[in-house]
Coordinates of C-alpha atoms and ligand atoms in Angstrom, one line a residue:
X1 CA -17.7 11.4 23.1
X2 CA -13.7 12.0 22.7
X3 CA -12.5 11.5 19.3
X4 CA -9.9 8.1 18.7
X5 CA -6.5 8.6 18.8
X6 CA -3.2 6.6 18.3
X7 CA -1.9 6.0 21.9
X8 CA 1.7 5.9 21.6
X9 CA 4.4 7.4 19.5
X10 CA 5.9 4.1 18.4
X11 CA 2.2 2.8 17.7
X12 CA 1.5 5.8 15.5
X13 CA 4.6 5.3 13.2
X14 CA 3.7 1.6 12.8
X15 CA 0.3 2.2 11.9
X16 CA 1.1 5.2 9.4
X17 CA 4.3 2.6 8.2
X18 CA 1.8 0.0 8.0
X19 CA -0.5 1.8 5.5
X20 CA 2.7 2.8 3.4
X21 CA 4.2 -0.8 3.2
X22 CA 2.1 -3.4 1.3
X23 CA 2.0 -4.9 -2.1
X24 CA 3.3 -2.3 -3.7
X25 CA 6.5 -2.4 -1.9
X26 CA 6.8 -6.5 -2.0
X27 CA 5.8 -7.4 -5.5
X28 CA 6.2 -4.0 -7.7
X29 CA 9.1 -2.0 -6.1
X30 CA 11.9 -4.2 -6.8
X31 CA 11.0 -4.9 -10.1
X32 CA 10.6 -1.3 -11.1
X33 CA 14.0 -0.3 -9.8
X34 CA 15.7 -3.2 -11.0
X35 CA 14.8 -2.1 -14.4
X36 CA 14.7 1.4 -14.4
X37 CA 18.5 1.7 -13.3
X38 CA 19.0 0.0 -9.9
X39 CA 20.7 2.2 -7.7
X40 CA 20.3 5.5 -10.0
X41 CA 16.3 4.6 -9.7
X42 CA 16.4 4.4 -6.0
X43 CA 18.1 7.9 -6.0
X44 CA 15.8 9.4 -8.0
X45 CA 13.2 7.5 -6.0
X46 CA 14.1 9.1 -2.6
X47 CA 14.5 12.2 -4.0
X48 CA 10.9 12.4 -5.2
X49 CA 9.9 10.7 -2.1
X50 CA 11.3 13.6 0.2
X51 CA 10.6 16.6 -2.2
X52 CA 7.5 15.9 -3.6
X53 CA 5.7 13.0 -1.6
X54 CA 6.5 13.8 1.9
X55 CA 5.2 17.8 1.4
X56 CA 2.2 15.9 0.1
X57 CA 1.7 13.9 3.4
X58 CA 2.4 16.7 5.4
X59 CA -0.6 18.5 3.8
X60 CA -2.9 15.3 4.1
X61 CA -1.5 14.8 7.9
X62 CA -2.4 19.0 8.5
X63 CA -5.7 18.8 7.0
X64 CA -6.4 15.6 9.0
X65 CA -5.2 16.8 12.5
X66 CA -6.3 20.3 11.9
X67 CA -9.8 19.0 11.0
X68 CA -10.1 16.5 13.7
X69 CA -12.3 14.7 11.3
X70 CA -12.7 12.1 8.3
X71 CA -11.4 13.1 5.3
X72 CA -14.8 14.8 3.5
X73 CA -15.4 17.1 6.7
X74 CA -11.4 17.5 7.2
X75 CA -11.7 19.0 3.6
X76 CA -14.0 21.2 4.0
X77 CA -13.1 22.4 7.4
X78 CA -9.6 23.5 5.8
X79 CA -11.1 25.9 3.8
X80 CA -14.9 26.5 4.9
X81 CA -16.0 25.2 1.2
X82 CA -18.3 22.5 0.8
X83 CA -16.7 22.1 -2.8
X84 CA -13.7 20.8 -1.0
X85 CA -15.5 18.2 0.6
X86 CA -16.2 16.4 -2.8
X87 CA -12.6 15.8 -3.1
X88 CA -12.1 14.5 0.1
X89 CA -15.2 12.2 -0.5
X90 CA -14.2 10.8 -4.0
X91 CA -10.8 9.9 -2.0
X92 CA -12.8 8.0 0.4
X93 CA -14.9 6.1 -2.1
X94 CA -11.6 5.0 -4.2
X95 CA -9.9 4.2 -1.4
X96 CA -12.7 1.8 -0.6
X97 CA -12.7 0.7 -4.5
X98 CA -8.7 -0.1 -3.7
X99 CA -9.3 -1.9 -0.9
X100 CA -12.1 -4.5 -2.9
X101 CA -9.1 -5.7 -5.1
X102 CA -7.0 -5.6 -2.2
X103 CA -8.9 -8.0 -0.7
X104 CA -8.7 -10.5 -3.2
X105 CA -5.1 -10.1 -3.7
X106 CA -4.8 -10.5 0.1
X107 CA -7.2 -13.5 -0.1
X108 CA -4.4 -15.0 -2.5
X109 CA -1.9 -14.7 0.2
X110 CA -4.0 -16.7 2.7
X111 CA -4.6 -19.7 0.5
X112 CA -0.6 -19.7 0.0
X113 CA 0.1 -19.5 3.4
X114 CA -2.1 -22.6 3.9
X115 CA -0.4 -24.4 1.1
X116 CA 3.2 -23.2 2.6
X117 CA 2.5 -24.5 5.7
X118 CA 1.1 -27.7 4.9
X119 CA 4.4 -28.1 2.6
X120 CA 3.2 -27.8 -0.7
X121 CA 6.1 -25.9 -1.5
X122 CA 8.8 -28.2 0.2
X123 CA 12.2 -28.3 -1.4
X124 CA 12.3 -31.4 -3.6
X125 CA 15.6 -30.9 -4.8
X126 CA 17.7 -30.7 -8.3
X127 CA 17.0 -27.3 -8.6
X128 CA 20.0 -27.0 -10.9
X129 CA 18.4 -27.9 -13.8
X130 CA 16.8 -25.2 -16.4
X131 CA 14.2 -27.8 -17.8
X132 CA 13.2 -28.8 -14.2
X133 CA 12.8 -25.1 -12.9
X134 CA 10.6 -24.2 -15.8
X135 CA 8.5 -27.0 -15.6
X136 CA 8.0 -26.6 -12.0
X137 CA 6.8 -22.7 -12.7
X138 CA 4.8 -23.8 -15.3
X139 CA 3.2 -26.4 -12.8
X140 CA 2.8 -23.5 -10.2
X141 CA 1.4 -21.3 -12.9
X142 CA -1.3 -23.7 -13.7
X143 CA -2.1 -24.4 -9.7
X144 CA -2.2 -20.5 -9.7
X145 CA -4.3 -20.1 -12.8
X146 CA -6.9 -23.0 -11.5
X147 CA -7.2 -21.5 -8.1
X148 CA -8.4 -18.3 -9.4
X149 CA -10.5 -19.8 -12.0
X150 CA -8.9 -19.1 -15.3
X151 CA -8.8 -23.2 -15.6
X152 CA -12.3 -22.5 -15.5
X153 CA -12.9 -25.6 -13.9
X154 CA -14.5 -24.4 -10.9
X155 CA -16.8 -21.7 -11.8
X156 CA -19.7 -23.4 -10.4
X157 CA -18.4 -24.8 -7.1
X158 CA -17.7 -22.4 -4.5
X159 CA -14.8 -20.5 -6.0
X160 CA -11.8 -20.6 -3.1
X161 CA -10.6 -17.0 -3.8
X162 CA -14.1 -15.5 -3.2
X163 CA -14.2 -17.2 0.4
X164 CA -10.6 -16.1 1.4
X165 CA -11.4 -12.5 -0.1
X166 CA -14.2 -12.4 2.5
X167 CA -12.6 -13.8 5.2
X168 CA -9.8 -11.4 4.7
X169 CA -12.4 -8.5 4.7
X170 CA -13.8 -9.8 7.9
X171 CA -10.7 -10.0 9.5
X172 CA -10.2 -6.3 8.8
X173 CA -13.6 -5.6 10.2
X174 CA -13.2 -7.5 13.7
X175 CA -9.9 -5.4 14.0
X176 CA -11.1 -2.2 13.0
X177 CA -14.2 -2.7 15.5
X178 CA -11.6 -2.7 18.2
X179 CA -10.8 0.6 17.7
X180 CA -8.0 2.9 16.3
X181 CA -5.8 2.5 19.2
X182 CA -6.9 -1.0 20.5
X183 CA -7.2 -2.6 17.0
X184 CA -5.3 -1.0 14.5
X185 CA -2.5 0.5 16.2
X186 CA -2.1 -2.7 18.5
X187 CA -2.0 -5.0 15.2
X188 CA 0.5 -2.8 13.8
X189 CA 2.9 -2.5 16.9
X190 CA 3.2 -6.3 16.1
X191 CA 2.8 -6.6 12.8
X192 CA 5.5 -4.0 11.5
X193 CA 8.3 -5.2 13.4
X194 CA 7.4 -8.8 12.4
X195 CA 7.4 -8.0 8.9
X196 CA 10.8 -6.3 9.2
X197 CA 12.2 -9.2 10.8
X198 CA 10.7 -11.6 8.1
X199 CA 12.3 -9.7 5.6
X200 CA 15.6 -9.4 7.2
X201 CA 15.4 -13.5 7.6
X202 CA 15.0 -14.2 4.0
X203 CA 17.3 -11.2 2.9
X204 CA 20.1 -12.8 5.1
X205 CA 19.0 -16.5 3.7
X206 CA 19.6 -15.1 0.4
X207 CA 23.3 -14.0 0.8
X208 CA 24.4 -18.1 0.5
X209 CA 22.4 -18.4 -3.0
X210 CA 24.9 -18.4 -6.0
X211 CA 22.7 -15.7 -7.5
X212 CA 23.1 -13.1 -4.5
X213 CA 25.6 -10.6 -6.2
X214 CA 24.0 -10.8 -9.6
X215 CA 20.3 -10.5 -7.7
X216 CA 21.9 -7.9 -5.4
X217 CA 23.5 -5.9 -8.6
X218 CA 20.4 -5.7 -10.6
X219 CA 19.0 -3.9 -7.5
X220 CA 21.7 -1.8 -6.3
X221 CA 24.2 -1.1 -9.0
X222 CA 23.7 2.2 -10.8
X223 CA 22.7 2.2 -14.5
X224 CA 22.1 5.8 -15.3
X225 CA 21.6 4.9 -19.0
X226 CA 18.4 3.2 -18.0
X227 CA 17.1 6.3 -16.8
X228 CA 14.7 8.3 -19.1
X229 CA 11.7 10.7 -18.7
X230 CA 9.4 8.0 -18.2
X231 CA 11.4 6.5 -15.1
X232 CA 11.0 9.7 -13.4
X233 CA 6.8 9.2 -14.0
X234 CA 7.2 6.0 -12.5
X235 CA 8.9 7.1 -9.4
X236 CA 6.2 9.6 -8.6
X237 CA 3.4 7.1 -9.0
X238 CA 5.0 4.3 -7.3
X239 CA 5.9 6.8 -4.5
X240 CA 2.2 7.9 -4.7
X241 CA 0.9 4.7 -3.9
X242 CA 3.5 3.2 -2.0
X243 CA 2.8 6.0 0.7
X244 CA -1.0 5.6 0.6
X245 CA -1.5 9.3 -0.7
X246 CA -4.2 10.9 -2.3
X247 CA -6.9 8.2 -0.9
X248 CA -8.0 9.5 2.5
X249 CA -5.8 7.4 4.2
X250 CA -3.4 9.6 5.8
X251 CA -5.8 12.4 6.1
X252 CA -7.7 10.2 8.2
X253 CA -4.6 8.6 10.2
X254 CA -3.1 12.3 10.2
X255 CA -6.2 13.2 12.6
X256 CA -5.5 10.6 15.1
X257 CA -1.8 11.7 15.6
X258 CA -1.1 13.2 18.8
X259 CA -1.2 16.9 19.0
X260 CA 2.6 16.6 20.4
X261 CA 4.2 14.6 18.0
X262 CA 6.2 15.8 15.2
X263 CA 4.8 15.5 12.0
X264 CA 7.6 15.7 9.8
X265 CA 9.3 13.4 12.1
X266 CA 6.5 10.9 11.4
X267 CA 6.6 11.5 7.6
X268 CA 10.5 11.2 7.5
X269 CA 10.6 7.9 9.6
X270 CA 7.6 6.5 7.6
X271 CA 9.3 7.1 4.1
X272 CA 12.6 5.9 4.8
X273 CA 11.1 2.7 6.3
X274 CA 9.3 2.3 3.2
X275 CA 12.1 2.6 1.1
X276 CA 14.2 0.3 3.4
X277 CA 11.6 -2.1 3.4
X278 CA 11.3 -2.3 -0.4
X279 CA 15.1 -2.6 -0.8
X280 CA 15.2 -5.7 1.5
X281 CA 12.1 -7.1 -0.2
X282 CA 14.3 -7.2 -3.4
X283 CA 17.2 -8.8 -1.9
X284 CA 14.9 -11.4 -0.5
X285 CA 13.8 -11.9 -3.9
X286 CA 16.0 -11.4 -6.8
X287 CA 19.1 -13.3 -5.6
X288 CA 16.5 -16.6 -6.1
X289 CA 15.6 -15.7 -9.7
X290 CA 19.2 -15.2 -10.5
X291 CA 20.3 -18.2 -9.2
X292 CA 17.7 -20.3 -11.0
X293 CA 18.1 -18.2 -14.1
X294 CA 14.4 -17.3 -14.2
X295 CA 13.1 -14.2 -15.4
X296 CA 12.5 -11.4 -13.5
X297 CA 8.9 -10.1 -13.4
X298 CA 6.5 -8.4 -11.1
X299 CA 3.0 -8.7 -9.7
X300 CA 1.2 -11.6 -9.0
X301 CA 2.9 -13.7 -11.6
X302 CA 6.3 -13.3 -9.7
X303 CA 4.5 -13.8 -6.3
X304 CA 2.3 -16.6 -6.9
X305 CA 3.8 -18.7 -9.7
X306 CA 7.5 -17.7 -10.2
X307 CA 8.4 -17.7 -6.3
X308 CA 6.5 -21.1 -5.1
X309 CA 8.6 -22.8 -8.1
X310 CA 12.0 -21.3 -7.1
X311 CA 10.9 -22.2 -3.1
X312 CA 10.6 -25.8 -3.9
X313 CA 14.1 -25.7 -5.7
X314 CA 16.0 -24.1 -2.6
X315 CA 19.2 -25.9 -1.7
X316 CA 19.3 -27.8 2.0
X317 CA 16.7 -30.0 2.4
X318 CA 13.1 -29.9 1.9
X319 CA 12.2 -28.1 5.3
X320 CA 14.2 -25.0 3.6
X321 CA 11.5 -24.7 0.9
X322 CA 8.3 -25.0 4.0
X323 CA 10.1 -22.4 6.0
X324 CA 10.8 -19.6 3.3
X325 CA 7.4 -20.0 1.6
X326 CA 5.7 -19.8 4.9
X327 CA 7.6 -16.7 6.1
X328 CA 7.0 -15.1 2.8
X329 CA 3.6 -15.6 2.2
X330 CA 3.0 -14.4 6.1
X331 CA 5.0 -11.6 5.2
X332 CA 2.9 -10.7 2.2
X333 CA -0.4 -10.8 4.5
X334 CA 1.3 -8.4 7.4
X335 CA 2.0 -6.2 4.6
X336 CA -1.2 -6.1 3.0
X337 CA -3.4 -6.3 5.9
X338 CA -1.5 -3.2 7.8
X339 CA -2.3 -1.4 4.2
X340 CA -6.2 -2.3 3.9
X341 CA -6.6 -1.2 7.8
X342 CA -5.8 2.1 6.6
X343 CA -8.2 2.1 3.4
X344 CA -11.1 0.8 5.3
X345 CA -10.7 3.0 8.4
X346 CA -11.2 6.0 5.8
X347 CA -14.4 4.7 5.3
X348 CA -15.2 3.8 8.6
X349 CA -14.4 7.2 10.1
X350 CA -16.5 8.9 7.3
X351 CA -19.6 6.6 8.0
X352 CA -19.7 6.8 11.4
X353 CA -19.0 10.8 11.2
X354 CA -21.3 11.5 8.6
X355 CA -24.1 9.1 8.5
X356 CA -27.2 9.1 10.5
X357 CA -29.7 6.6 10.7
X358 CA -33.2 7.0 12.0
X359 CA -32.3 10.2 13.8
X360 CA -29.4 8.9 15.8
X361 CA -26.6 11.4 15.8
X362 CA -23.8 8.7 15.1
X363 CA -23.5 5.2 13.9
X364 CA -21.4 3.0 16.0
X365 CA -18.3 1.5 14.8
X366 CA -19.5 -2.3 14.6
X367 CA -22.7 -0.9 12.8
X368 CA -20.4 1.5 10.3
X369 CA -18.0 -1.6 9.7
X370 CA -21.4 -4.1 8.9
X371 CA -22.6 -1.8 6.1
X372 CA -18.7 -1.2 5.0
X373 CA -18.2 -5.2 4.9
X374 CA -21.2 -5.6 2.9
X375 CA -20.7 -2.6 0.4
X376 CA -17.1 -3.8 0.0
X377 CA -17.6 -7.1 0.3
X378 CA -19.9 -7.0 -2.7
X379 CA -17.3 -5.1 -5.2
X380 CA -14.5 -7.6 -3.7
X381 CA -16.2 -10.7 -4.8
X382 CA -17.1 -9.1 -7.6
X383 CA -13.3 -8.2 -8.4
X384 CA -12.7 -11.7 -7.6
X385 CA -14.9 -13.2 -10.3
X386 CA -13.6 -10.6 -12.7
X387 CA -10.4 -12.5 -12.5
X388 CA -12.2 -16.1 -13.8
X389 CA -12.4 -17.4 -17.5
X390 CA -15.9 -16.5 -18.7
X391 CA -16.8 -14.0 -16.5
X392 CA -17.8 -10.3 -18.9
X393 CA -16.7 -7.8 -16.0
X394 CA -15.0 -5.8 -18.5
X395 CA -14.6 -2.3 -18.3
X396 CA -13.4 -0.2 -21.0
X397 CA -11.0 -3.3 -21.8
X398 CA -9.8 -4.5 -18.5
X399 CA -11.2 -6.9 -16.1
X400 CA -13.0 -4.9 -13.4
X401 CA -9.7 -5.5 -11.1
X402 CA -7.3 -4.0 -13.5
X403 CA -9.8 -1.1 -14.2
X404 CA -10.3 0.2 -10.6
X405 CA -6.7 0.0 -10.3
X406 CA -5.4 2.3 -13.3
X407 CA -8.6 4.5 -12.5
X408 CA -7.4 5.2 -8.8
X409 CA -3.5 4.8 -9.5
X410 CA -3.3 7.1 -12.5
X411 CA -6.4 9.6 -12.0
X412 CA -7.7 10.0 -8.7
X413 CA -4.4 9.3 -6.7
X414 CA -2.5 12.6 -8.4
X415 CA -5.9 14.7 -8.1
X416 CA -6.1 13.7 -4.7
X417 CA -2.4 15.0 -4.3
X418 CA -2.4 18.2 -5.8
X419 CA -5.9 19.0 -3.9
X420 CA -3.9 18.4 -0.7
X421 CA -1.0 20.6 -1.7
X422 CA -3.5 23.3 -2.9
X423 CA -5.7 23.3 0.1
X424 CA -2.9 23.5 2.6
X425 CA -0.4 26.0 0.4
X426 CA -2.8 28.5 -1.0
X427 CA -6.1 27.7 0.9
X428 CA -5.1 27.8 5.1
X429 CA -3.6 30.6 6.5
X430 CA 0.2 29.8 6.7
X431 CA 0.4 30.8 10.4
X432 CA -2.3 28.0 11.1
X433 CA -0.2 25.4 8.7
X434 CA 2.9 26.5 10.6
X435 CA 1.5 25.9 13.9
X436 CA 0.3 22.7 13.2
X437 CA 3.3 21.4 11.7
X438 CA 5.6 22.9 14.0
X439 CA 3.2 21.4 17.0
X440 CA 2.9 25.2 18.3
X441 CA 6.5 25.8 17.7
X442 CA 7.8 22.6 19.4
X443 CA 9.8 21.8 16.8
X444 CA 12.3 22.7 14.1
X445 CA 10.4 25.9 12.0
X446 CA 13.4 26.2 9.0
X447 CA 12.6 22.6 7.8
X448 CA 8.6 23.1 8.1
X449 CA 8.8 26.7 5.8
X450 CA 11.2 24.6 3.5
X451 CA 8.0 21.9 3.1
X452 CA 5.5 24.9 2.9
X453 CA 7.5 26.1 -0.1
X454 CA 7.4 23.0 -1.6
X455 CA 3.9 22.2 -0.9
X456 CA 3.0 25.6 -2.3
X457 CA 5.0 26.0 -5.6
X458 CA 6.8 23.0 -6.5
X459 CA 4.2 19.8 -5.8
X460 CA 1.3 21.2 -7.6
X461 CA 3.2 22.4 -10.8
X462 CA 5.1 18.9 -10.9
X463 CA 2.4 16.5 -10.0
X464 CA 0.0 18.2 -12.6
X465 CA 3.0 18.0 -15.5
X466 CA 3.3 14.5 -14.6
X467 CA -0.3 13.5 -14.3
X468 CA -0.7 14.7 -17.9
X469 CA 2.2 13.3 -19.3
X470 CA 1.3 10.1 -17.7
X471 CA -2.1 10.4 -19.3
X472 CA -1.4 10.9 -22.8
Ligands
LIG1 N1 0.4 1.7 0.2 C1 -0.2 0.3 -0.1 C2 0.9 -0.2 -0.6 O1 2.2 -0.1 -1.4 C3 -0.9 0.5 -0.7 C4 -2.2 1.8 -0.3 C5 -2.7 2.6 -1.2 C6 -2.7 1.7 1.0 C7 -3.5 3.8 -0.6 C8 -3.6 3.0 1.5 C9 -3.7 3.8 0.4 O2 0.6 -1.4 -1.1

């Protein structure tokens, strides 16, 4: 049976950019950028993306496309040694763990799409008074807390977050069952341009708000005083998570890229698109926070508590709130789902290619997805429950949800990144890597040599240094 492949060059880029652009870009990047020097951060971030993350991404692509296999097998094939497979395997499982908590948050976005479309965040006017805004934020905060179970009210009834989590995971499984090209690629080709368009519309709508110039300045005015050593660690961590590195996602997607497509080209376009979308997200969000004079935050608090209150306070009639909030939560859903595809696909490729049952050679995709649905679903449900009041799902002082987040982002991601660079830079033959990166000489060799140098000498050292710094 021929191996799966992306069918078109645009589809390849949409799927890979889809993996990259996710919750990290929408709710974390703008906040981190704003608080770490605005344009100064953007410049540092872009340089780090190009000099550190692109070589790592290329290394993962090379391992995948050369190996023509799942992350575990491709890591072994790159070097011929079974021990490397362990790192590939850990990446896959870590990716599935990330997927579990990603499903919970994405599930929240489904709840909020529903609420937005049914008019829960319709503008009710009077949005100029500070007390009113604060009261609305408090009310929206309460709504969210009760919804996720912090109010303790519905622990014994069927908790909606759990239902949405399962629906979201099920949706992923159905799309992936259609296959790499007919499922993932087809959805991404529609969702990524739609996501871009929605961001653009929201950013443009922000222009007419009073706080636009202040919000834009927060994100775009360079403030070099805010840049510290910590900033660079933030930038690297954000860039890795945002570009889906170290989780088996890019290695797996790399194995689906057609042989005559330029890996360097894909990496560049994906990185630039990811940065652009993150900036647009900031332009869509911050002008509203500055208009209403509320504190800028990030994460679930921003997206599910503050923003709904601001949507409900937008000027221009009730429909404005309905349209803007609906668009925003649909955007959040698209961003999340195209990212979760890549996490689930890393697992699916692994299970179909490595697990055998009853002497059958390979598991079919639907079969593999059913198994993953049960395994990931169980963990996801635990994650959803760990958010609720009165549950004791706490590991080392963090809820299960936060624990998975920290373990994967701070430890597994950097180790995976270093491993990919060492494999490609030191364990694979230079000629093989060069041929893969230039598609047998079709593309510019000088750029490729430059990136190979970075992957060999610069990335492992820089990432290792930051990794240690981040831990202590
Ligand atoms: N890049 C995604 C985001 O920014 C998250 C992700 C991480 C997806 C790792 C796949 C692998 O939200």
